[in-house]
Amino acid sequence: MGQYQPALLRRYNPDDIARHYRYRPWQIWGRLLRIIWSFAGFILSLKFDEWQNQVEQNKKQRATQLRELLTRLGPTFIKVGQALSTRPDLIRKDFLEELIKLQDQLPAFDNVLAYQIIETELARPVAEMFSELSPNPVAAASLGQVYRGRLVSGEEVAVKVQRPNLRPVLTRDLYLMRWVASWLAPWLPLNLGHDLTLIVDEFGTKLFEEIDYINEGRNAEQFAHNFRNDPRVKVPSIYWRYTNSRVLTLEWIHGFKLTDTQSIRAAGLDPEEIIKIGVTSGLQQLLEHGFFHADPHPGNLFAMPDGRMAYIDFGMMDQLEETTKETLVDALVHVVNKDYNDLAADFVNLGFLTPDINISPIVPALEAVLGNAIGKNVGDFNFKTITDQFSELMYEYPFRVPAKFALIIRSLVTQEGIALSLNPNFKIVEVGYPYIARRLLTGESAELKRRLLNVLFKDGKFQWQRLENLIAIARTDGSFDVLPTAQMGLQFLLSAEGQFFRQQLVLALTEDDRLHTAEVQRLWNLVKDDIQPNRLLNVAIAMLTDLSREGAAAILPKATSFMPFSGNQSPDKN
């Protein structure tokens, strides 16, 4: 096997990196001393403030000092700071506000060098590819910077150029982080459920994916495909002829950052509608597509003048399995319905608790935390409150946060923070739960239909109030049509697969030795305005037709088995 070089490593591999540096300590000691010296000076500053009783007076100065320290240490530490900037449960508010600036307020590298990288990577002079290209970057991030330009064919584009010598720098820093993590893990008061070095490895894997611009382009196209039928979501097109692993050329997005409320309102847009697009598209990513944007900070989301919301920067993405998506739906419904026993089981299924754990003492703890966070009103729920409460629960009970869910939590908390900046009274569940209700009521898969019926039956009894609540909540924005849902539900109940639930529904209607006509009347009053006689007749005819076809399909094979062969037919010789 050839000599390993950090610059040639395409995927993060801690073993290869360790083998390289084990025999080259002179390549890392200088960097390690610089990191230690930088953080030692910062910690001493904090201690000095405590000794002098000047913590309050100097807290803004110390927050700025931390941001500048991470910026000086380079891309790896900037990415760490960005991750921490979305964790209000770990970072105090003054530090949080300063670390948020790491998202898009970073120093650029030399423009001459950036132009050289473009020409070297794409193997053509800039003038042959672009009729215009800004002399300075319009944005600088931790891993690269962006120029605004126009292709010779006329399309307006953004050109993303990776910082020079990036891969060797990240490789060295990740090796040092992993080495320090292996020493510090036993001394840190963290209930992680696994080795701290695994967190560094997950961070390294995602970081190496993020610096591969070909991977980012493919992510963007998959994301666009998932939202191809949603006219509210915009994804920029990728120009592959002008893209490789270190240069990415994509469609220029005209819009306003979601935090720029003044420009959004000046363009005649309603910030509330933009919030709804952001929340519902975020839930669609998690609960429908399973492929989600894991870095939705304000610099990556734009409100467009035509009312659409645009996503950019698809370097940090992740994929959820089908069972995980369905369990997430369960967990959200159980939170809202305050079914804490079922919620504890969901935490086991999602990997927050090990299967062998006794969940009995955990259930009242969940009830105390979530009951207090949600209060009497579902609309009082917010993710920041939940993460604050759970950060305390993590130390008392054997919870752990799987790496994938750390990204999901980050995504949800960030999106909620953006929404709160647009509307301080924003409640994420007021937008999110109607989507979840519609998702359950219109579930296209048999598994989702079963989940709906499991929600409606508890302890062998039909929960009439839950069905009323789901329908009422689903109809809050006027986009829910109850008739197709009713048709789908009846078809499922009349099918062989729905036999068990059909029996349960009959029992529910005659429960306690009485017909539940009052409950049925309330449901009818809720939906009668949506059900017009002519539509109801068309649905009935369609259902009868489907049932006739199914019956014919079932009878036909039996009938044909008794039909004699005609003169033109021959039996199967086998």
mmCIF file of N, CA, C and O in Angstrom, residues 232-312:
data_model
loop_
_atom_site.group_PDB
_atom_site.id
_atom_site.type_symbol
_atom_site.label_atom_id
_atom_site.label_comp_id
_atom_site.label_asym_id
_atom_site.label_seq_id
_atom_site.Cartn_x
_atom_site.Cartn_y
_atom_site.Cartn_z
ATOM 1 N N ARG A 232 -43.664 25.741 -2.870
ATOM 2 C CA ARG A 232 -43.244 26.735 -1.867
ATOM 3 C C ARG A 232 -41.755 26.662 -1.563
ATOM 4 O O ARG A 232 -41.207 27.566 -0.932
ATOM 5 N N VAL A 233 -41.098 25.565 -1.963
ATOM 6 C CA VAL A 233 -39.694 25.332 -1.600
ATOM 7 C C VAL A 233 -38.827 25.423 -2.852
ATOM 8 O O VAL A 233 -39.113 24.786 -3.867
ATOM 9 N N LYS A 234 -37.761 26.215 -2.770
ATOM 10 C CA LYS A 234 -36.828 26.393 -3.888
ATOM 11 C C LYS A 234 -35.462 25.807 -3.542
ATOM 12 O O LYS A 234 -34.938 26.035 -2.450
ATOM 13 N N VAL A 235 -34.894 25.064 -4.484
ATOM 14 C CA VAL A 235 -33.545 24.512 -4.349
ATOM 15 C C VAL A 235 -32.750 24.939 -5.580
ATOM 16 O O VAL A 235 -33.207 24.731 -6.709
ATOM 17 N N PRO A 236 -31.576 25.545 -5.413
ATOM 18 C CA PRO A 236 -30.806 26.005 -6.587
ATOM 19 C C PRO A 236 -30.318 24.843 -7.449
ATOM 20 O O PRO A 236 -29.975 23.777 -6.940
ATOM 21 N N SER A 237 -30.293 25.081 -8.763
ATOM 22 C CA SER A 237 -29.782 24.071 -9.700
ATOM 23 C C SER A 237 -28.253 24.031 -9.636
ATOM 24 O O SER A 237 -27.600 25.036 -9.365
ATOM 25 N N ILE A 238 -27.686 22.852 -9.893
ATOM 26 C CA ILE A 238 -26.235 22.664 -9.897
ATOM 27 C C ILE A 238 -25.743 22.667 -11.348
ATOM 28 O O ILE A 238 -26.324 21.997 -12.208
ATOM 29 N N TYR A 239 -24.678 23.413 -11.611
ATOM 30 C CA TYR A 239 -24.052 23.422 -12.936
ATOM 31 C C TYR A 239 -22.837 22.510 -12.882
ATOM 32 O O TYR A 239 -21.730 22.914 -12.505
ATOM 33 N N TRP A 240 -23.050 21.235 -13.278
ATOM 34 C CA TRP A 240 -22.020 20.212 -13.105
ATOM 35 C C TRP A 240 -20.789 20.456 -13.978
ATOM 36 O O TRP A 240 -19.687 20.025 -13.621
ATOM 37 N N ARG A 241 -20.954 21.141 -15.083
ATOM 38 C CA ARG A 241 -19.811 21.393 -15.956
ATOM 39 C C ARG A 241 -18.777 22.276 -15.260
ATOM 40 O O ARG A 241 -17.590 22.253 -15.598
ATOM 41 N N TYR A 242 -19.222 23.041 -14.280
ATOM 42 C CA TYR A 242 -18.331 23.975 -13.568
ATOM 43 C C TYR A 242 -18.224 23.599 -12.083
ATOM 44 O O TYR A 242 -18.113 24.452 -11.220
ATOM 45 N N THR A 243 -18.263 22.284 -11.810
ATOM 46 C CA THR A 243 -18.234 21.790 -10.429
ATOM 47 C C THR A 243 -17.278 20.616 -10.310
ATOM 48 O O THR A 243 -17.227 19.762 -11.194
ATOM 49 N N ASN A 244 -16.514 20.600 -9.231
ATOM 50 C CA ASN A 244 -15.778 19.398 -8.842
ATOM 51 C C ASN A 244 -15.684 19.372 -7.313
ATOM 52 O O ASN A 244 -16.416 20.085 -6.638
ATOM 53 N N SER A 245 -14.784 18.570 -6.756
ATOM 54 C CA SER A 245 -14.782 18.374 -5.302
ATOM 55 C C SER A 245 -14.409 19.631 -4.517
ATOM 56 O O SER A 245 -14.714 19.732 -3.327
ATOM 57 N N ARG A 246 -13.767 20.630 -5.164
ATOM 58 C CA ARG A 246 -13.348 21.840 -4.434
ATOM 59 C C ARG A 246 -13.980 23.128 -4.957
ATOM 60 O O ARG A 246 -13.791 24.192 -4.379
ATOM 61 N N VAL A 247 -14.723 23.050 -6.060
ATOM 62 C CA VAL A 247 -15.430 24.206 -6.618
ATOM 63 C C VAL A 247 -16.861 23.770 -6.944
ATOM 64 O O VAL A 247 -17.064 22.751 -7.601
ATOM 65 N N LEU A 248 -17.835 24.542 -6.458
ATOM 66 C CA LEU A 248 -19.245 24.229 -6.695
ATOM 67 C C LEU A 248 -19.916 25.443 -7.327
ATOM 68 O O LEU A 248 -19.870 26.544 -6.776
ATOM 69 N N THR A 249 -20.530 25.246 -8.487
ATOM 70 C CA THR A 249 -21.234 26.331 -9.177
ATOM 71 C C THR A 249 -22.723 26.009 -9.189
ATOM 72 O O THR A 249 -23.129 24.948 -9.666
ATOM 73 N N LEU A 250 -23.522 26.909 -8.665
ATOM 74 C CA LEU A 250 -24.958 26.683 -8.546
ATOM 75 C C LEU A 250 -25.732 27.959 -8.840
ATOM 76 O O LEU A 250 -25.167 29.060 -8.865
ATOM 77 N N GLU A 251 -27.016 27.791 -9.063
ATOM 78 C CA GLU A 251 -27.910 28.898 -9.384
ATOM 79 C C GLU A 251 -27.894 29.957 -8.267
ATOM 80 O O GLU A 251 -27.922 29.621 -7.086
ATOM 81 N N TRP A 252 -27.846 31.227 -8.681
ATOM 82 C CA TRP A 252 -27.876 32.321 -7.704
ATOM 83 C C TRP A 252 -29.304 32.494 -7.183
ATOM 84 O O TRP A 252 -30.259 32.489 -7.945
ATOM 85 N N ILE A 253 -29.432 32.627 -5.860
ATOM 86 C CA ILE A 253 -30.745 32.791 -5.236
ATOM 87 C C ILE A 253 -30.956 34.264 -4.880
ATOM 88 O O ILE A 253 -30.167 34.855 -4.130
ATOM 89 N N HIS A 254 -32.024 34.851 -5.412
ATOM 90 C CA HIS A 254 -32.406 36.215 -5.052
ATOM 91 C C HIS A 254 -33.375 36.131 -3.871
ATOM 92 O O HIS A 254 -34.468 35.577 -3.997
ATOM 93 N N GLY A 255 -32.971 36.664 -2.743
ATOM 94 C CA GLY A 255 -33.846 36.600 -1.577
ATOM 95 C C GLY A 255 -33.258 37.295 -0.379
ATOM 96 O O GLY A 255 -32.229 37.977 -0.468
ATOM 97 N N PHE A 256 -33.917 37.112 0.763
ATOM 98 C CA PHE A 256 -33.523 37.754 2.013
ATOM 99 C C PHE A 256 -33.320 36.679 3.074
ATOM 100 O O PHE A 256 -34.082 35.704 3.137
ATOM 101 N N LYS A 257 -32.300 36.855 3.904
ATOM 102 C CA LYS A 257 -32.130 35.936 5.022
ATOM 103 C C LYS A 257 -33.386 35.962 5.890
ATOM 104 O O LYS A 257 -34.016 37.009 6.057
ATOM 105 N N LEU A 258 -33.726 34.815 6.455
ATOM 106 C CA LEU A 258 -34.960 34.735 7.220
ATOM 107 C C LEU A 258 -34.947 35.628 8.453
ATOM 108 O O LEU A 258 -36.013 35.946 8.997
ATOM 109 N N THR A 259 -33.775 36.009 8.892
ATOM 110 C CA THR A 259 -33.684 36.902 10.055
ATOM 111 C C THR A 259 -33.827 38.375 9.668
ATOM 112 O O THR A 259 -33.927 39.236 10.539
ATOM 113 N N ASP A 260 -33.837 38.671 8.369
ATOM 114 C CA ASP A 260 -33.953 40.060 7.902
ATOM 115 C C ASP A 260 -35.442 40.422 7.765
ATOM 116 O O ASP A 260 -35.980 40.547 6.671
ATOM 117 N N THR A 261 -36.096 40.590 8.902
ATOM 118 C CA THR A 261 -37.544 40.810 8.907
ATOM 119 C C THR A 261 -37.927 42.106 8.194
ATOM 120 O O THR A 261 -38.985 42.186 7.565
ATOM 121 N N GLN A 262 -37.072 43.117 8.293
ATOM 122 C CA GLN A 262 -37.390 44.404 7.669
ATOM 123 C C GLN A 262 -37.504 44.252 6.149
ATOM 124 O O GLN A 262 -38.460 44.741 5.527
ATOM 125 N N SER A 263 -36.535 43.574 5.535
ATOM 126 C CA SER A 263 -36.572 43.377 4.086
ATOM 127 C C SER A 263 -37.714 42.458 3.673
ATOM 128 O O SER A 263 -38.338 42.656 2.616
ATOM 129 N N ILE A 264 -38.000 41.443 4.495
ATOM 130 C CA ILE A 264 -39.095 40.517 4.183
ATOM 131 C C ILE A 264 -40.422 41.261 4.126
ATOM 132 O O ILE A 264 -41.206 41.112 3.179
ATOM 133 N N ARG A 265 -40.669 42.115 5.119
ATOM 134 C CA ARG A 265 -41.926 42.884 5.147
ATOM 135 C C ARG A 265 -41.952 43.937 4.040
ATOM 136 O O ARG A 265 -42.998 44.181 3.432
ATOM 137 N N ALA A 266 -40.787 44.545 3.761
ATOM 138 C CA ALA A 266 -40.724 45.563 2.708
ATOM 139 C C ALA A 266 -41.042 44.966 1.342
ATOM 140 O O ALA A 266 -41.534 45.662 0.447
ATOM 141 N N ALA A 267 -40.763 43.664 1.170
ATOM 142 C CA ALA A 267 -41.061 42.990 -0.100
ATOM 143 C C ALA A 267 -42.517 42.546 -0.190
ATOM 144 O O ALA A 267 -42.917 41.904 -1.168
ATOM 145 N N GLY A 268 -43.303 42.902 0.832
ATOM 146 C CA GLY A 268 -44.717 42.543 0.833
ATOM 147 C C GLY A 268 -44.986 41.115 1.246
ATOM 148 O O GLY A 268 -46.068 40.569 0.976
ATOM 149 N N LEU A 269 -44.022 40.474 1.913
ATOM 150 C CA LEU A 269 -44.185 39.088 2.346
ATOM 151 C C LEU A 269 -44.656 39.030 3.791
ATOM 152 O O LEU A 269 -44.358 39.916 4.596
ATOM 153 N N ASP A 270 -45.363 37.975 4.120
ATOM 154 C CA ASP A 270 -45.841 37.750 5.484
ATOM 155 C C ASP A 270 -44.862 36.812 6.192
ATOM 156 O O ASP A 270 -44.760 35.638 5.821
ATOM 157 N N PRO A 271 -44.142 37.303 7.202
ATOM 158 C CA PRO A 271 -43.190 36.433 7.906
ATOM 159 C C PRO A 271 -43.834 35.172 8.471
ATOM 160 O O PRO A 271 -43.191 34.122 8.530
ATOM 161 N N GLU A 272 -45.105 35.255 8.868
ATOM 162 C CA GLU A 272 -45.796 34.085 9.415
ATOM 163 C C GLU A 272 -45.881 32.961 8.377
ATOM 164 O O GLU A 272 -45.715 31.786 8.707
ATOM 165 N N GLU A 273 -46.139 33.338 7.120
ATOM 166 C CA GLU A 273 -46.235 32.331 6.063
ATOM 167 C C GLU A 273 -44.872 31.698 5.793
ATOM 168 O O GLU A 273 -44.776 30.500 5.526
ATOM 169 N N ILE A 274 -43.815 32.513 5.847
ATOM 170 C CA ILE A 274 -42.461 31.975 5.655
ATOM 171 C C ILE A 274 -42.131 31.001 6.774
ATOM 172 O O ILE A 274 -41.534 29.933 6.548
ATOM 173 N N ILE A 275 -42.540 31.346 8.013
ATOM 174 C CA ILE A 275 -42.324 30.451 9.154
ATOM 175 C C ILE A 275 -42.999 29.102 8.894
ATOM 176 O O ILE A 275 -42.414 28.034 9.100
ATOM 177 N N LYS A 276 -44.239 29.147 8.423
ATOM 178 C CA LYS A 276 -44.987 27.904 8.189
ATOM 179 C C LYS A 276 -44.291 27.031 7.149
ATOM 180 O O LYS A 276 -44.223 25.806 7.297
ATOM 181 N N ILE A 277 -43.780 27.662 6.091
ATOM 182 C CA ILE A 277 -43.065 26.893 5.074
ATOM 183 C C ILE A 277 -41.842 26.219 5.699
ATOM 184 O O ILE A 277 -41.570 25.034 5.460
ATOM 185 N N GLY A 278 -41.099 26.974 6.510
ATOM 186 C CA GLY A 278 -39.900 26.431 7.139
ATOM 187 C C GLY A 278 -40.200 25.257 8.055
ATOM 188 O O GLY A 278 -39.524 24.220 8.011
ATOM 189 N N VAL A 279 -41.235 25.395 8.892
ATOM 190 C CA VAL A 279 -41.572 24.331 9.852
ATOM 191 C C VAL A 279 -42.112 23.107 9.132
ATOM 192 O O VAL A 279 -41.679 21.974 9.390
ATOM 193 N N THR A 280 -43.072 23.306 8.220
ATOM 194 C CA THR A 280 -43.668 22.145 7.549
ATOM 195 C C THR A 280 -42.664 21.447 6.625
ATOM 196 O O THR A 280 -42.640 20.221 6.560
ATOM 197 N N SER A 281 -41.803 22.221 5.942
ATOM 198 C CA SER A 281 -40.796 21.566 5.094
ATOM 199 C C SER A 281 -39.776 20.826 5.952
ATOM 200 O O SER A 281 -39.272 19.768 5.558
ATOM 201 N N GLY A 282 -39.468 21.365 7.142
ATOM 202 C CA GLY A 282 -38.571 20.665 8.061
ATOM 203 C C GLY A 282 -39.169 19.352 8.533
ATOM 204 O O GLY A 282 -38.478 18.323 8.592
ATOM 205 N N LEU A 283 -40.468 19.364 8.862
ATOM 206 C CA LEU A 283 -41.135 18.132 9.284
ATOM 207 C C LEU A 283 -41.251 17.136 8.133
ATOM 208 O O LEU A 283 -41.118 15.927 8.337
ATOM 209 N N GLN A 284 -41.495 17.643 6.921
ATOM 210 C CA GLN A 284 -41.527 16.754 5.757
ATOM 211 C C GLN A 284 -40.193 16.031 5.574
ATOM 212 O O GLN A 284 -40.156 14.839 5.269
ATOM 213 N N GLN A 285 -39.099 16.757 5.769
ATOM 214 C CA GLN A 285 -37.776 16.147 5.633
ATOM 215 C C GLN A 285 -37.611 14.997 6.612
ATOM 216 O O GLN A 285 -37.087 13.935 6.260
ATOM 217 N N LEU A 286 -38.063 15.205 7.850
ATOM 218 C CA LEU A 286 -37.867 14.197 8.895
ATOM 219 C C LEU A 286 -38.867 13.051 8.796
ATOM 220 O O LEU A 286 -38.495 11.889 8.966
ATOM 221 N N LEU A 287 -40.137 13.374 8.541
ATOM 222 C CA LEU A 287 -41.193 12.378 8.681
ATOM 223 C C LEU A 287 -41.657 11.767 7.364
ATOM 224 O O LEU A 287 -42.275 10.704 7.366
ATOM 225 N N GLU A 288 -41.373 12.411 6.237
ATOM 226 C CA GLU A 288 -41.768 11.851 4.938
ATOM 227 C C GLU A 288 -40.560 11.372 4.147
ATOM 228 O O GLU A 288 -40.415 10.197 3.832
ATOM 229 N N HIS A 289 -39.650 12.314 3.837
ATOM 230 C CA HIS A 289 -38.526 11.981 2.970
ATOM 231 C C HIS A 289 -37.425 11.225 3.714
ATOM 232 O O HIS A 289 -36.740 10.386 3.130
ATOM 233 N N GLY A 290 -37.224 11.552 4.995
ATOM 234 C CA GLY A 290 -36.145 10.928 5.756
ATOM 235 C C GLY A 290 -34.776 11.489 5.442
ATOM 236 O O GLY A 290 -33.783 11.100 6.051
ATOM 237 N N PHE A 291 -34.697 12.413 4.512
ATOM 238 C CA PHE A 291 -33.425 13.026 4.092
ATOM 239 C C PHE A 291 -33.505 14.492 4.494
ATOM 240 O O PHE A 291 -34.302 15.246 3.942
ATOM 241 N N PHE A 292 -32.692 14.885 5.494
ATOM 242 C CA PHE A 292 -32.914 16.204 6.068
ATOM 243 C C PHE A 292 -31.676 17.084 6.077
ATOM 244 O O PHE A 292 -30.547 16.605 6.158
ATOM 245 N N HIS A 293 -31.928 18.385 5.964
ATOM 246 C CA HIS A 293 -30.898 19.426 6.016
ATOM 247 C C HIS A 293 -30.499 19.592 7.477
ATOM 248 O O HIS A 293 -31.300 20.007 8.307
ATOM 249 N N ALA A 294 -29.240 19.256 7.793
ATOM 250 C CA ALA A 294 -28.809 19.240 9.191
ATOM 251 C C ALA A 294 -28.158 20.554 9.635
ATOM 252 O O ALA A 294 -27.688 20.658 10.759
ATOM 253 N N ASP A 295 -28.143 21.560 8.753
ATOM 254 C CA ASP A 295 -27.480 22.822 9.102
ATOM 255 C C ASP A 295 -28.318 24.020 8.630
ATOM 256 O O ASP A 295 -27.846 24.857 7.867
ATOM 257 N N PRO A 296 -29.585 24.108 9.107
ATOM 258 C CA PRO A 296 -30.470 25.172 8.607
ATOM 259 C C PRO A 296 -30.292 26.482 9.365
ATOM 260 O O PRO A 296 -31.253 27.040 9.895
ATOM 261 N N HIS A 297 -29.050 27.004 9.437
ATOM 262 C CA HIS A 297 -28.851 28.273 10.145
ATOM 263 C C HIS A 297 -29.298 29.433 9.252
ATOM 264 O O HIS A 297 -29.550 29.258 8.055
ATOM 265 N N PRO A 298 -29.417 30.651 9.808
ATOM 266 C CA PRO A 298 -29.994 31.773 9.046
ATOM 267 C C PRO A 298 -29.291 32.078 7.730
ATOM 268 O O PRO A 298 -29.915 32.613 6.813
ATOM 269 N N GLY A 299 -27.999 31.750 7.622
ATOM 270 C CA GLY A 299 -27.290 32.015 6.373
ATOM 271 C C GLY A 299 -27.626 31.041 5.259
ATOM 272 O O GLY A 299 -27.245 31.251 4.111
ATOM 273 N N ASN A 300 -28.358 29.964 5.585
ATOM 274 C CA ASN A 300 -28.676 28.935 4.594
ATOM 275 C C ASN A 300 -30.146 28.913 4.177
ATOM 276 O O ASN A 300 -30.549 28.053 3.391
ATOM 277 N N LEU A 301 -30.945 29.830 4.724
ATOM 278 C CA LEU A 301 -32.372 29.870 4.417
ATOM 279 C C LEU A 301 -32.751 31.273 3.960
ATOM 280 O O LEU A 301 -32.396 32.262 4.612
ATOM 281 N N PHE A 302 -33.490 31.361 2.860
ATOM 282 C CA PHE A 302 -33.834 32.663 2.284
ATOM 283 C C PHE A 302 -35.318 32.732 1.955
ATOM 284 O O PHE A 302 -35.913 31.752 1.485
ATOM 285 N N ALA A 303 -35.890 33.912 2.202
ATOM 286 C CA ALA A 303 -37.245 34.206 1.731
ATOM 287 C C ALA A 303 -37.111 34.868 0.365
ATOM 288 O O ALA A 303 -36.396 35.863 0.220
ATOM 289 N N MET A 304 -37.787 34.313 -0.639
ATOM 290 C CA MET A 304 -37.692 34.857 -1.990
ATOM 291 C C MET A 304 -38.834 35.843 -2.242
ATOM 292 O O MET A 304 -39.900 35.729 -1.635
ATOM 293 N N PRO A 305 -38.637 36.800 -3.122
ATOM 294 C CA PRO A 305 -39.675 37.814 -3.382
ATOM 295 C C PRO A 305 -41.015 37.240 -3.811
ATOM 296 O O PRO A 305 -42.057 37.858 -3.601
ATOM 297 N N ASP A 306 -41.024 36.044 -4.411
ATOM 298 C CA ASP A 306 -42.283 35.437 -4.856
ATOM 299 C C ASP A 306 -42.962 34.620 -3.763
ATOM 300 O O ASP A 306 -43.959 33.928 -4.016
ATOM 301 N N GLY A 307 -42.423 34.660 -2.518
ATOM 302 C CA GLY A 307 -43.055 33.968 -1.400
ATOM 303 C C GLY A 307 -42.515 32.590 -1.115
ATOM 304 O O GLY A 307 -42.892 31.960 -0.116
ATOM 305 N N ARG A 308 -41.619 32.086 -1.964
ATOM 306 C CA ARG A 308 -41.018 30.780 -1.707
ATOM 307 C C ARG A 308 -39.906 30.897 -0.668
ATOM 308 O O ARG A 308 -39.384 31.983 -0.424
ATOM 309 N N MET A 309 -39.561 29.756 -0.074
ATOM 310 C CA MET A 309 -38.406 29.705 0.809
ATOM 311 C C MET A 309 -37.331 28.865 0.143
ATOM 312 O O MET A 309 -37.616 27.759 -0.347
ATOM 313 N N ALA A 310 -36.110 29.378 0.089
ATOM 314 C CA ALA A 310 -35.010 28.682 -0.577
ATOM 315 C C ALA A 310 -34.037 28.115 0.443
ATOM 316 O O ALA A 310 -33.710 28.772 1.439
ATOM 317 N N TYR A 311 -33.607 26.892 0.196
ATOM 318 C CA TYR A 311 -32.532 26.262 0.961
ATOM 319 C C TYR A 311 -31.243 26.340 0.142
ATOM 320 O O TYR A 311 -31.279 26.164 -1.081
ATOM 321 N N ILE A 312 -30.116 26.601 0.807
ATOM 322 C CA ILE A 312 -28.816 26.455 0.163
ATOM 323 C C ILE A 312 -27.901 25.681 1.105
ATOM 324 O O ILE A 312 -28.267 25.403 2.255
#
